[in-house]
PDB file of C-alpha atoms in Angstrom:
ATOM      1  CA  MET A  20       0.071   0.190  -0.105  1.00 46.00           C
ATOM      2  CA  LEU A  21       2.731   2.425   0.953  1.00 42.00           C
ATOM      3  CA  TYR A  22       4.321   1.389  -2.312  1.00 43.00           C
ATOM      4  CA  ARG A  23       1.331   2.552  -4.202  1.00 46.00           C
ATOM      5  CA  PHE A  24       0.961   5.729  -2.625  1.00 39.00           C
ATOM      6  CA  ALA A  25       4.629   6.479  -3.115  1.00 41.00           C
ATOM      7  CA  GLY A  26       4.220   5.732  -6.935  1.00 42.00           C
ATOM      8  CA  ALA A  27       1.264   7.959  -7.030  1.00 42.00           C
ATOM      9  CA  LEU A  28       3.251  10.795  -5.168  1.00 37.00           C
ATOM     10  CA  VAL A  29       6.187  10.439  -7.307  1.00 39.00           C
ATOM     11  CA  ALA A  30       3.927  10.297 -10.757  1.00 41.00           C
ATOM     12  CA  CYS A  31       1.702  13.675  -9.574  1.00 41.00           C
ATOM     13  CA  VAL A  32       5.578  15.638  -8.570  1.00 41.00           C
ATOM     14  CA  ALA A  33       7.193  14.436 -12.067  1.00 43.00           C
ATOM     15  CA  ALA A  34       4.121  15.322 -14.234  1.00 45.00           C
ATOM     16  CA  PRO A  35       3.966  18.569 -15.663  1.00 45.00           C
ATOM     17  CA  SER A  36       1.192  20.771 -14.756  1.00 44.00           C
ATOM     18  CA  LEU A  37      -1.148  21.159 -17.558  1.00 56.00           C
ATOM     19  CA  ALA A  38      -4.061  23.768 -17.450  1.00 59.00           C
ATOM     20  CA  ALA A  39      -6.924  23.124 -19.941  1.00 73.00           C
ATOM     21  CA  ALA A  40      -6.891  24.842 -22.805  1.00 84.00           C
ATOM     22  CA  PRO A  41      -9.321  27.084 -23.519  1.00 93.00           C
ATOM     23  CA  ALA A  42     -12.422  26.187 -26.202  1.00 94.00           C
ATOM     24  CA  SER A  43     -11.703  26.928 -29.715  1.00 94.00           C
ATOM     25  CA  ILE A  44     -13.179  30.085 -30.939  1.00 97.00           C
ATOM     26  CA  ALA A  45     -12.384  29.272 -34.700  1.00 97.00           C
ATOM     27  CA  GLY A  46     -15.248  29.706 -36.911  1.00 97.00           C
ATOM     28  CA  ARG A  47     -18.341  31.921 -38.155  1.00 98.00           C
ATOM     29  CA  TRP A  48     -20.046  34.082 -35.163  1.00 98.00           C
ATOM     30  CA  LYS A  49     -23.289  36.171 -35.669  1.00 98.00           C
ATOM     31  CA  THR A  50     -22.718  39.457 -33.506  1.00 96.00           C
ATOM     32  CA  ASP A  51     -25.403  39.549 -30.831  1.00 95.00           C
ATOM     33  CA  ASP A  52     -26.920  42.761 -32.599  1.00 95.00           C
ATOM     34  CA  GLY A  53     -27.307  40.524 -35.834  1.00 96.00           C
ATOM     35  CA  LYS A  54     -25.474  42.783 -37.702  1.00 95.00           C
ATOM     36  CA  GLY A  55     -22.686  40.951 -38.795  1.00 97.00           C
ATOM     37  CA  ILE A  56     -20.725  37.850 -39.478  1.00 98.00           C
ATOM     38  CA  VAL A  57     -17.162  37.563 -37.470  1.00 98.00           C
ATOM     39  CA  MET A  58     -14.179  35.062 -38.758  1.00 98.00           C
ATOM     40  CA  MET A  59     -12.260  33.952 -35.977  1.00 98.00           C
ATOM     41  CA  THR A  60      -8.869  32.090 -37.641  1.00 98.00           C
ATOM     42  CA  PRO A  61      -5.689  31.477 -36.393  1.00 97.00           C
ATOM     43  CA  CYS A  62      -2.871  34.238 -37.088  1.00 95.00           C
ATOM     44  CA  GLY A  63       0.682  32.895 -36.598  1.00 91.00           C
ATOM     45  CA  ALA A  64       0.668  31.418 -32.800  1.00 90.00           C
ATOM     46  CA  ARG A  65      -2.333  33.348 -32.131  1.00 96.00           C
ATOM     47  CA  MET A  66      -5.798  33.843 -33.351  1.00 97.00           C
ATOM     48  CA  CYS A  67      -7.402  37.041 -34.770  1.00 98.00           C
ATOM     49  CA  GLY A  68     -11.018  38.092 -36.042  1.00 98.00           C
ATOM     50  CA  HIS A  69     -12.213  39.750 -38.994  1.00 98.00           C
ATOM     51  CA  ILE A  70     -15.425  41.164 -40.219  1.00 98.00           C
ATOM     52  CA  ASP A  71     -16.616  38.256 -42.787  1.00 98.00           C
ATOM     53  CA  ARG A  72     -19.693  39.598 -43.998  1.00 96.00           C
ATOM     54  CA  LEU A  73     -22.381  42.720 -42.599  1.00 96.00           C
ATOM     55  CA  LEU A  74     -26.060  41.427 -42.589  1.00 96.00           C
ATOM     56  CA  ILE A  75     -27.561  45.160 -42.745  1.00 94.00           C
ATOM     57  CA  LYS A  76     -27.920  47.493 -45.433  1.00 94.00           C
ATOM     58  CA  GLN A  77     -25.016  49.031 -46.313  1.00 94.00           C
ATOM     59  CA  PRO A  78     -24.504  52.343 -47.971  1.00 93.00           C
ATOM     60  CA  ALA A  79     -23.360  52.613 -52.174  1.00 93.00           C
ATOM     61  CA  GLY A  80     -19.907  51.504 -52.150  1.00 90.00           C
ATOM     62  CA  GLY A  81     -20.165  49.638 -48.889  1.00 94.00           C
ATOM     63  CA  GLN A  82     -19.572  50.660 -44.905  1.00 96.00           C
ATOM     64  CA  LEU A  83     -16.630  52.806 -44.164  1.00 97.00           C
ATOM     65  CA  ASP A  84     -14.788  52.667 -41.110  1.00 97.00           C
ATOM     66  CA  GLU A  85     -16.023  56.204 -40.563  1.00 96.00           C
ATOM     67  CA  ARG A  86     -15.334  56.503 -36.632  1.00 96.00           C
ATOM     68  CA  ASN A  87     -11.999  55.311 -36.555  1.00 97.00           C
ATOM     69  CA  PRO A  88      -9.954  57.824 -34.402  1.00 96.00           C
ATOM     70  CA  ASP A  89      -7.275  57.649 -37.099  1.00 97.00           C
ATOM     71  CA  LYS A  90      -8.559  59.872 -40.158  1.00 97.00           C
ATOM     72  CA  ALA A  91      -6.588  58.122 -42.720  1.00 97.00           C
ATOM     73  CA  LYS A  92      -8.174  54.776 -41.826  1.00 96.00           C
ATOM     74  CA  ARG A  93     -11.822  56.139 -42.147  1.00 97.00           C
ATOM     75  CA  GLY A  94     -12.184  55.319 -45.846  1.00 96.00           C
ATOM     76  CA  ARG A  95     -11.154  51.726 -45.473  1.00 96.00           C
ATOM     77  CA  GLN A  96     -14.232  48.995 -45.733  1.00 97.00           C
ATOM     78  CA  VAL A  97     -15.411  47.382 -42.724  1.00 97.00           C
ATOM     79  CA  THR A  98     -16.392  43.853 -44.377  1.00 97.00           C
ATOM     80  CA  GLY A  99     -13.101  42.330 -43.995  1.00 97.00           C
ATOM     81  CA  LEU A 100     -11.859  44.504 -41.276  1.00 97.00           C
ATOM     82  CA  ARG A 101      -9.610  42.844 -38.572  1.00 97.00           C
ATOM     83  CA  ILE A 102     -11.326  43.630 -35.213  1.00 97.00           C
ATOM     84  CA  TYR A 103      -9.391  41.170 -32.770  1.00 97.00           C
ATOM     85  CA  TRP A 104      -5.902  40.620 -32.816  1.00 97.00           C
ATOM     86  CA  ASP A 105      -3.207  39.088 -30.688  1.00 98.00           C
ATOM     87  CA  LEU A 106      -5.648  36.816 -29.241  1.00 98.00           C
ATOM     88  CA  ALA A 107      -3.746  34.268 -26.677  1.00 97.00           C
ATOM     89  CA  PRO A 108      -5.152  31.273 -24.328  1.00 96.00           C
ATOM     90  CA  ASP A 109      -5.808  32.797 -20.898  1.00 96.00           C
ATOM     91  CA  GLY A 110      -7.117  30.352 -18.493  1.00 95.00           C
ATOM     92  CA  ASP A 111     -10.508  29.210 -19.867  1.00 95.00           C
ATOM     93  CA  GLY A 112     -10.753  31.838 -22.645  1.00 97.00           C
ATOM     94  CA  TRP A 113      -8.673  34.292 -24.924  1.00 97.00           C
ATOM     95  CA  LYS A 114      -7.054  37.675 -24.401  1.00 98.00           C
ATOM     96  CA  GLY A 115      -6.085  40.082 -26.759  1.00 98.00           C
ATOM     97  CA  GLU A 116      -7.147  43.342 -28.158  1.00 97.00           C
ATOM     98  CA  GLY A 117     -10.155  44.678 -30.347  1.00 97.00           C
ATOM     99  CA  TYR A 118     -12.068  47.197 -31.730  1.00 97.00           C
ATOM    100  CA  SER A 119     -15.032  48.225 -32.620  1.00 95.00           C
ATOM    101  CA  PRO A 120     -16.058  49.867 -35.917  1.00 95.00           C
ATOM    102  CA  GLU A 121     -19.275  51.096 -35.033  1.00 93.00           C
ATOM    103  CA  ASP A 122     -17.667  53.541 -32.180  1.00 92.00           C
ATOM    104  CA  GLY A 123     -14.366  53.833 -33.402  1.00 95.00           C
ATOM    105  CA  ARG A 124     -12.616  52.543 -30.057  1.00 94.00           C
ATOM    106  CA  TYR A 125      -9.666  49.992 -29.344  1.00 95.00           C
ATOM    107  CA  TYR A 126      -9.962  47.693 -26.118  1.00 95.00           C
ATOM    108  CA  LYS A 127      -8.947  45.185 -24.087  1.00 96.00           C
ATOM    109  CA  ALA A 128     -10.343  41.780 -25.177  1.00 97.00           C
ATOM    110  CA  TYR A 129     -11.622  38.795 -23.106  1.00 97.00           C
ATOM    111  CA  LEU A 130     -13.493  35.977 -25.307  1.00 97.00           C
ATOM    112  CA  ARG A 131     -14.856  32.586 -24.297  1.00 97.00           C
ATOM    113  CA  ALA A 132     -16.285  30.109 -25.948  1.00 97.00           C
ATOM    114  CA  LYS A 133     -18.963  27.454 -24.417  1.00 96.00           C
ATOM    115  CA  GLY A 134     -20.977  25.418 -27.072  1.00 94.00           C
ATOM    116  CA  ASP A 135     -22.210  27.566 -29.803  1.00 96.00           C
ATOM    117  CA  LYS A 136     -22.024  30.630 -27.816  1.00 97.00           C
ATOM    118  CA  MET A 137     -19.108  32.728 -27.523  1.00 97.00           C
ATOM    119  CA  THR A 138     -19.149  35.839 -24.771  1.00 97.00           C
ATOM    120  CA  MET A 139     -16.825  38.698 -24.937  1.00 95.00           C
ATOM    121  CA  LYS A 140     -15.680  41.598 -22.406  1.00 96.00           C
ATOM    122  CA  GLY A 141     -14.454  44.544 -23.928  1.00 94.00           C
ATOM    123  CA  CYS A 142     -13.026  47.042 -21.693  1.00 92.00           C
ATOM    124  CA  VAL A 143     -11.598  50.561 -21.733  1.00 89.00           C
ATOM    125  CA  ALA A 144      -9.862  51.896 -18.786  1.00 86.00           C
ATOM    126  CA  VAL A 145     -12.214  50.294 -16.270  1.00 87.00           C
ATOM    127  CA  PHE A 146     -15.595  50.490 -18.472  1.00 91.00           C
ATOM    128  CA  CYS A 147     -16.383  46.954 -19.463  1.00 93.00           C
ATOM    129  CA  ARG A 148     -19.420  45.438 -21.778  1.00 93.00           C
ATOM    130  CA  THR A 149     -20.065  42.138 -22.394  1.00 96.00           C
ATOM    131  CA  VAL A 150     -21.605  40.477 -25.582  1.00 95.00           C
ATOM    132  CA  THR A 151     -22.689  37.335 -26.511  1.00 97.00           C
ATOM    133  CA  TRP A 152     -22.369  35.928 -30.026  1.00 97.00           C
ATOM    134  CA  THR A 153     -23.813  32.985 -31.978  1.00 98.00           C
ATOM    135  CA  ARG A 154     -21.621  30.015 -33.883  1.00 97.00           C
ATOM    136  CA  VAL A 155     -22.917  29.967 -37.425  1.00 96.00           C
ATOM    137  CA  GLY A 156     -22.035  27.435 -39.751  1.00 76.00           C
TER     138      GLY A 156
END
């Protein structure tokens, strides 16, 4: 009995501590407001997200990034725009950077997927907002 206990103890000490990897966020996600589809994909060793498609009526020539704080970027198309980058595993989710073309704000992003839902918490300074997106095929 002592030998089994000692063997188990050695196995626990010798085994590296493996934290569970967060659920995958790869794929297409419909935004909480139903205005668009965001595609989450690997970009190097991390994850990124871009606007795959807008589901709202767009002006002639397409929706532009009109509220970007950088005036030089206000003429770029919103469709195809990278809005998440540098997302790395962090506990049971992903942590990185985000951008909202709706209000032109950059923020710290925290994403966590569970089944067909993904919650995103975006924080600017101490002010945070959380939304839930739904996986689409």
